[in-house]
CSV table of C-alpha atoms in Angstrom, one decimal:
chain,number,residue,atom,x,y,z
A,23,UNK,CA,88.2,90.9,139.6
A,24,UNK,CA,91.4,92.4,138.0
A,25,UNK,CA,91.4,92.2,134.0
A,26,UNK,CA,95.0,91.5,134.0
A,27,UNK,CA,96.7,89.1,136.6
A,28,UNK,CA,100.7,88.5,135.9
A,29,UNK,CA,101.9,86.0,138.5
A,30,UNK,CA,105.5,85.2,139.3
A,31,UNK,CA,106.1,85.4,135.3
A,32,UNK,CA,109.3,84.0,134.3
A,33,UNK,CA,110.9,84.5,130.8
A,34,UNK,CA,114.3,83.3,129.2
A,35,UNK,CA,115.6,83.5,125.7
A,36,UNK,CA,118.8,80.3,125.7
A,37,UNK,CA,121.0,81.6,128.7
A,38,UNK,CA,119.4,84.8,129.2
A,39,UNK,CA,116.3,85.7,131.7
A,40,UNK,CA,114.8,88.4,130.4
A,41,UNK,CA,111.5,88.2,133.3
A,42,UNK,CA,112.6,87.0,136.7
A,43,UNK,CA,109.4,86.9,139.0
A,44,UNK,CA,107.1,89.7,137.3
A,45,UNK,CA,104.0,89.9,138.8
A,46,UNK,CA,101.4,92.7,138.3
A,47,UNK,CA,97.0,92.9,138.9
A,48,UNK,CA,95.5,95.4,136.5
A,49,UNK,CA,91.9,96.6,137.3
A,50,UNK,CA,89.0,97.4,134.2
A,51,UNK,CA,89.7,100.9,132.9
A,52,UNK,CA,93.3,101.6,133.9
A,53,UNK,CA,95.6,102.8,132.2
A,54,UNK,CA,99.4,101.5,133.0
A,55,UNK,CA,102.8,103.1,131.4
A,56,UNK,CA,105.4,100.2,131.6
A,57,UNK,CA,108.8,102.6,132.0
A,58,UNK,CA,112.5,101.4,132.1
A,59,UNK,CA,115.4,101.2,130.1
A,60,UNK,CA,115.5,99.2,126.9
A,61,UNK,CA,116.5,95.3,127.7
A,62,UNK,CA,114.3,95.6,131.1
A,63,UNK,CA,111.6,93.1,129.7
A,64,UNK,CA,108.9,96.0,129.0
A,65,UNK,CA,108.4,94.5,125.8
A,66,UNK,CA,108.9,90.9,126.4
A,67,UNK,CA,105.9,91.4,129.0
A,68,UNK,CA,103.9,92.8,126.6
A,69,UNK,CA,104.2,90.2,123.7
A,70,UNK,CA,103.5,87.1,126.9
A,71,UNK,CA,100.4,89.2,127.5
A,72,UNK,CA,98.9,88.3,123.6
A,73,UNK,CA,101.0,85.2,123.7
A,74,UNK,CA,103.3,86.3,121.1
A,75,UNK,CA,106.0,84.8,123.8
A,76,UNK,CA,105.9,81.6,125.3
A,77,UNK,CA,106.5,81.9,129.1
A,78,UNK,CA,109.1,79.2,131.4
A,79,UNK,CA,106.5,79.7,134.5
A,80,UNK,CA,104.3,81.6,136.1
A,81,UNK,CA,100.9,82.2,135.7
A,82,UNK,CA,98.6,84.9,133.1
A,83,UNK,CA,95.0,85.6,133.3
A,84,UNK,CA,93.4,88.3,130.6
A,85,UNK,CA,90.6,89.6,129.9
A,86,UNK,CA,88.8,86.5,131.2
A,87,UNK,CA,91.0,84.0,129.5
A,88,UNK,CA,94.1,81.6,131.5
A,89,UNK,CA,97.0,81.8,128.8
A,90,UNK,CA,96.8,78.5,126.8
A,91,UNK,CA,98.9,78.4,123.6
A,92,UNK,CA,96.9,76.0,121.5
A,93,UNK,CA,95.8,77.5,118.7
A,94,UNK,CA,92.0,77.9,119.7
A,95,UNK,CA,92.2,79.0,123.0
A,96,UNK,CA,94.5,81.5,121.4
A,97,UNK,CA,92.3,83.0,118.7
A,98,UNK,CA,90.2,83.6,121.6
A,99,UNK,CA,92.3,85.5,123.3
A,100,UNK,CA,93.2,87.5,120.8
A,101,UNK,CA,90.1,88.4,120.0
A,102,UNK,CA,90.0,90.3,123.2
A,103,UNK,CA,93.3,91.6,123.3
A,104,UNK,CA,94.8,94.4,120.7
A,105,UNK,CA,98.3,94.6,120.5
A,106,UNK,CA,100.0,97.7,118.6
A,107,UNK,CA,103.4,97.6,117.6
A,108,UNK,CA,106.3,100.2,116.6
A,109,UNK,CA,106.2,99.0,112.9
A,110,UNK,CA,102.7,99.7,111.6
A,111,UNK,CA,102.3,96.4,109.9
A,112,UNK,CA,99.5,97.4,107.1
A,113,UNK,CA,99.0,95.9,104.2
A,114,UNK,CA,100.3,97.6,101.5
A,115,UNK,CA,97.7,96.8,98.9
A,116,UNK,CA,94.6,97.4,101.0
A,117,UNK,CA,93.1,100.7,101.7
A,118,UNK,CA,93.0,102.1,105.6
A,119,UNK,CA,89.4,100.9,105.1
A,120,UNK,CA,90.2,97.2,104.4
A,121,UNK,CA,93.1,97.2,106.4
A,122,UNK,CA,90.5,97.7,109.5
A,123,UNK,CA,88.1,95.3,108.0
A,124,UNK,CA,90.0,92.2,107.2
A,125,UNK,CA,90.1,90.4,110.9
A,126,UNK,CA,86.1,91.3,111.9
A,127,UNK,CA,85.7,89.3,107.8
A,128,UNK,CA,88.4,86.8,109.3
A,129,UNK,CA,87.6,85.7,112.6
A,130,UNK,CA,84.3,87.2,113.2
A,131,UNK,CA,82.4,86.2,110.3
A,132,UNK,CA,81.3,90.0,110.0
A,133,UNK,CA,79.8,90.1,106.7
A,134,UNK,CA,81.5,92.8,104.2
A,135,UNK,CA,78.9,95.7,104.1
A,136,UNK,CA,78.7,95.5,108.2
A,137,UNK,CA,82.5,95.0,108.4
A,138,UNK,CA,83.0,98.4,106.2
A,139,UNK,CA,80.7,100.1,108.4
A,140,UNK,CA,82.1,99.7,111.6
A,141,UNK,CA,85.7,100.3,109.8
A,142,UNK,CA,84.5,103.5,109.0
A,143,UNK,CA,83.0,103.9,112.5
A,144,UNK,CA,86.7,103.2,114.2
A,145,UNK,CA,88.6,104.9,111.3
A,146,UNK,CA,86.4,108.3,112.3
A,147,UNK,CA,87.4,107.1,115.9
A,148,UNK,CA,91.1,107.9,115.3
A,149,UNK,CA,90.3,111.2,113.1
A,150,UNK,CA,90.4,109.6,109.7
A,151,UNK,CA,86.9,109.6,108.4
A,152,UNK,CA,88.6,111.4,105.6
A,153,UNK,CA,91.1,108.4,104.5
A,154,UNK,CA,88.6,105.6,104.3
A,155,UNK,CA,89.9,104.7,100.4
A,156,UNK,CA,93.7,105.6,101.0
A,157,UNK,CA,96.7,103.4,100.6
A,158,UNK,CA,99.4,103.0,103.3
A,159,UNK,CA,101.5,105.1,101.2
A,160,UNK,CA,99.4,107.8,101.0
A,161,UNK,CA,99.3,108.1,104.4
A,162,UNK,CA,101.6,109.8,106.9
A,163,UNK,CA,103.4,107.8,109.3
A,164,UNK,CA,100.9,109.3,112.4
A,165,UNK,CA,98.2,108.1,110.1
A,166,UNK,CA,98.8,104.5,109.3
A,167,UNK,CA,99.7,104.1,113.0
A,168,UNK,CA,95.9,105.6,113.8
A,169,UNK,CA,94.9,102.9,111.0
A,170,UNK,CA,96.7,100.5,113.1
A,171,UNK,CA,95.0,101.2,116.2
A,172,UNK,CA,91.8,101.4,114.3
A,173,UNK,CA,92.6,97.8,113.2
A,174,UNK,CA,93.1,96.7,116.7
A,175,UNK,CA,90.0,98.4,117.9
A,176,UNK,CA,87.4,96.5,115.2
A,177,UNK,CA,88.2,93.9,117.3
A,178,UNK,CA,86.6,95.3,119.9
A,179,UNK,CA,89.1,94.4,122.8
A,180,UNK,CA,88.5,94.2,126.0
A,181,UNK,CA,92.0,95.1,126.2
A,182,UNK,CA,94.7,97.0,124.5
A,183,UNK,CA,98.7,96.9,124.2
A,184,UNK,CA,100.8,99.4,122.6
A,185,UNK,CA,104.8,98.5,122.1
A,186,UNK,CA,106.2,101.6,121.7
A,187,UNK,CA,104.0,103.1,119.2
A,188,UNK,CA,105.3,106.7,118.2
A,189,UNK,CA,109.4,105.7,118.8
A,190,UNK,CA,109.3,106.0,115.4
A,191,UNK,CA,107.6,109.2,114.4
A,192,UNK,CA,108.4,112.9,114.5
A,193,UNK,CA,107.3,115.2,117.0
A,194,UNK,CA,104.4,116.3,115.7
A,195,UNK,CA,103.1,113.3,114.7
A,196,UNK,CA,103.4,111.5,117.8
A,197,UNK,CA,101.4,114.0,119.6
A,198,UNK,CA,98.5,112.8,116.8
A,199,UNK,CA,98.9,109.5,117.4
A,200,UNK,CA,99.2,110.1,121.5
A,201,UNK,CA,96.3,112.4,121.6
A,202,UNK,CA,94.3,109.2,120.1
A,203,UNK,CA,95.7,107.5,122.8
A,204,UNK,CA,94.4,109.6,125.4
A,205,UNK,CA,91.1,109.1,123.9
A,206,UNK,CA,91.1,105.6,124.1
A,207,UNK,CA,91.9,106.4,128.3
A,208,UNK,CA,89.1,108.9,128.7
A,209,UNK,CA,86.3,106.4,127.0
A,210,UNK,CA,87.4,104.0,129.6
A,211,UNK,CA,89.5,101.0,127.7
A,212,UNK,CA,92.1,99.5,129.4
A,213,UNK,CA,95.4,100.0,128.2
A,214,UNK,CA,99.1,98.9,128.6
A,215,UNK,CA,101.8,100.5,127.0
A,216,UNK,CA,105.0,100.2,126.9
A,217,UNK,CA,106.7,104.2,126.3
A,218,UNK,CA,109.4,106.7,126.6
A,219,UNK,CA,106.9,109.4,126.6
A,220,UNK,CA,106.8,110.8,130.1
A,221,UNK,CA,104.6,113.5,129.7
A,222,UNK,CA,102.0,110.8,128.5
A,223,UNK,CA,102.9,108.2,131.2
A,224,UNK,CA,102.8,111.5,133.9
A,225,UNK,CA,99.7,113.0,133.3
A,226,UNK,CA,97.5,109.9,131.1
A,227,UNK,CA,98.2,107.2,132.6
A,228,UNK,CA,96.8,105.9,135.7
A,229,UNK,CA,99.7,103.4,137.3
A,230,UNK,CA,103.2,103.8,136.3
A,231,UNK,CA,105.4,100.4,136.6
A,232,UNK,CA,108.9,101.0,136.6
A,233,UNK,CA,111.1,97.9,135.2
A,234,UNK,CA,114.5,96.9,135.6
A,235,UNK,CA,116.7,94.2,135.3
A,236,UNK,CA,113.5,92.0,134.5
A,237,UNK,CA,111.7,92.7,138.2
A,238,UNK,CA,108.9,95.6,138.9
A,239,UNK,CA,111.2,97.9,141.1
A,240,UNK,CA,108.2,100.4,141.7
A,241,UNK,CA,104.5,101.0,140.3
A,242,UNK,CA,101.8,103.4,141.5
A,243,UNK,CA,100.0,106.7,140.9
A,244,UNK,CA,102.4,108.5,138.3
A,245,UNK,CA,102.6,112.2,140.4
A,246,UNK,CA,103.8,110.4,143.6
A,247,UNK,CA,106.1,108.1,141.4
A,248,UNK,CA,107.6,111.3,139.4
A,249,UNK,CA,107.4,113.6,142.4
A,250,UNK,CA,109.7,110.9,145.1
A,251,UNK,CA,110.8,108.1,143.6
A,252,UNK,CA,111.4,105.4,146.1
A,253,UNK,CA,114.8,104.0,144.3
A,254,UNK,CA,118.1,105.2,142.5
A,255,UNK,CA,117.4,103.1,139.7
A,256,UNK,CA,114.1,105.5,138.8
A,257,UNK,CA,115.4,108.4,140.2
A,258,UNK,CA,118.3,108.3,138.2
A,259,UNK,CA,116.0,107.3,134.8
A,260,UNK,CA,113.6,109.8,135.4
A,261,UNK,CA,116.3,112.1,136.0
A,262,UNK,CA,118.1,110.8,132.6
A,263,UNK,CA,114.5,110.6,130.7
A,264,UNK,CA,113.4,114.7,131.4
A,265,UNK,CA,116.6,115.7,130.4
């Protein structure tokens, strides 16, 4: 069975659809670039997948859980589904360390020495066994977005989402934070990401989905996507993108 199943997924915010039919299967262990211009609904898919967004219709099954917005069936859901956003979200008076820890203590009822060890176990995952005890602003923008991902991954999803993750970072350290990333794909977790990184979404990922207007206008393996696309719209933003 598929992890992810999108079917017919609509989405409207007032007048405007923003998702007009989107449907998409995702299998256990793939890795999927969601790639299109900005107001596509790459993001607005994303956020319906955690059930950050209400959706009109249409149907979404994750991670073994139908999309139910009461609050239980919710927590649930969560619990199996990191999301990673732009805006590294840390608390600023909590080191990396308890940043990592709070939602195991939260919703999992880890107990505090447990809950610092596997922080430090995920924190080592993302190369920062060395900034256990730092603050968010002693840390590098690459590095509180690897505490952010370690955060996410304490949770031990089944599942994870990343929205756009290193727009806001330098060269340099998006390549730290992207080689983390690439990680995360070679152990095996199953990942969808939303990213103008086509380097990333050419030679990581394992299905490029290419959205426009709010539909899928093409998805497959990226080198047959990259090498002929199938339609002007991703010819011309590939074309647009490697520039």
């Amino acid at each position: 069975m598929p992890i992810v199943v999108v079917d017919n997924l609509r989405k409207s915010f007032g007048p405007l659809e923003v998702l007009k039919g989107v449907s998409l299967t995702v299998e256990r262990g793939q890795v999927v670039a969601l790639l299109g211009r900005s107001g596509s609904g790459k993001s607005t898919l994303l956020r319906c997948l955690n059930g950050l967004e209400t959706i009109d219709s249409g149907r979404i099954e994750i991670a073994g859980h139908k999309m139910d917005y009461a609050p239980r069936p919710l927590r649930e859901l969560r619990k199996d589904v990191g999301i990673v956003f732009q805006s590294f979200n840390l608390f600023p008076h909590l080191t990396a360390a308890e940043n990592v820890m709070l939602a195991p203590r939260l919703a999992m009822k880890i107990a505090r020495p447990a809950a610092r060890q596997l922080a430090e176990e995920m924190l080592a995952k993302v190369g920062l066994a060395d900034k256990l005890d730092a603050h968010p602003d002693q840390l590098s923008g690459g590095q509180q977005q690897r505490v952010a991902i370690a955060r996410s991954l304490a949770m031990q999803p089944k599942v994870m989402l990343f929205d756009e993750v290193t727009s806001a970072l330098d060269p340099e350290l998006t390549g730290e934070v992207l080689n983390v990333m690439a990680a995360l794909a070679a152990d095996g977790m199953t990942m969808l990401l939303v990213t103008h990184e086509m380097g990333f979404a050419r030679n990581v990922a394992t299905t490029s989905v290419f959205m426009h207007g709010g539909l899928i206008h093409e998805s497959g393996p990226p080198a047959t996507m990259f090498a002929a696309p199938r339609t002007p719209e991703f010819q011309q933003f590939i074309g647009q993108s490697l520039k």
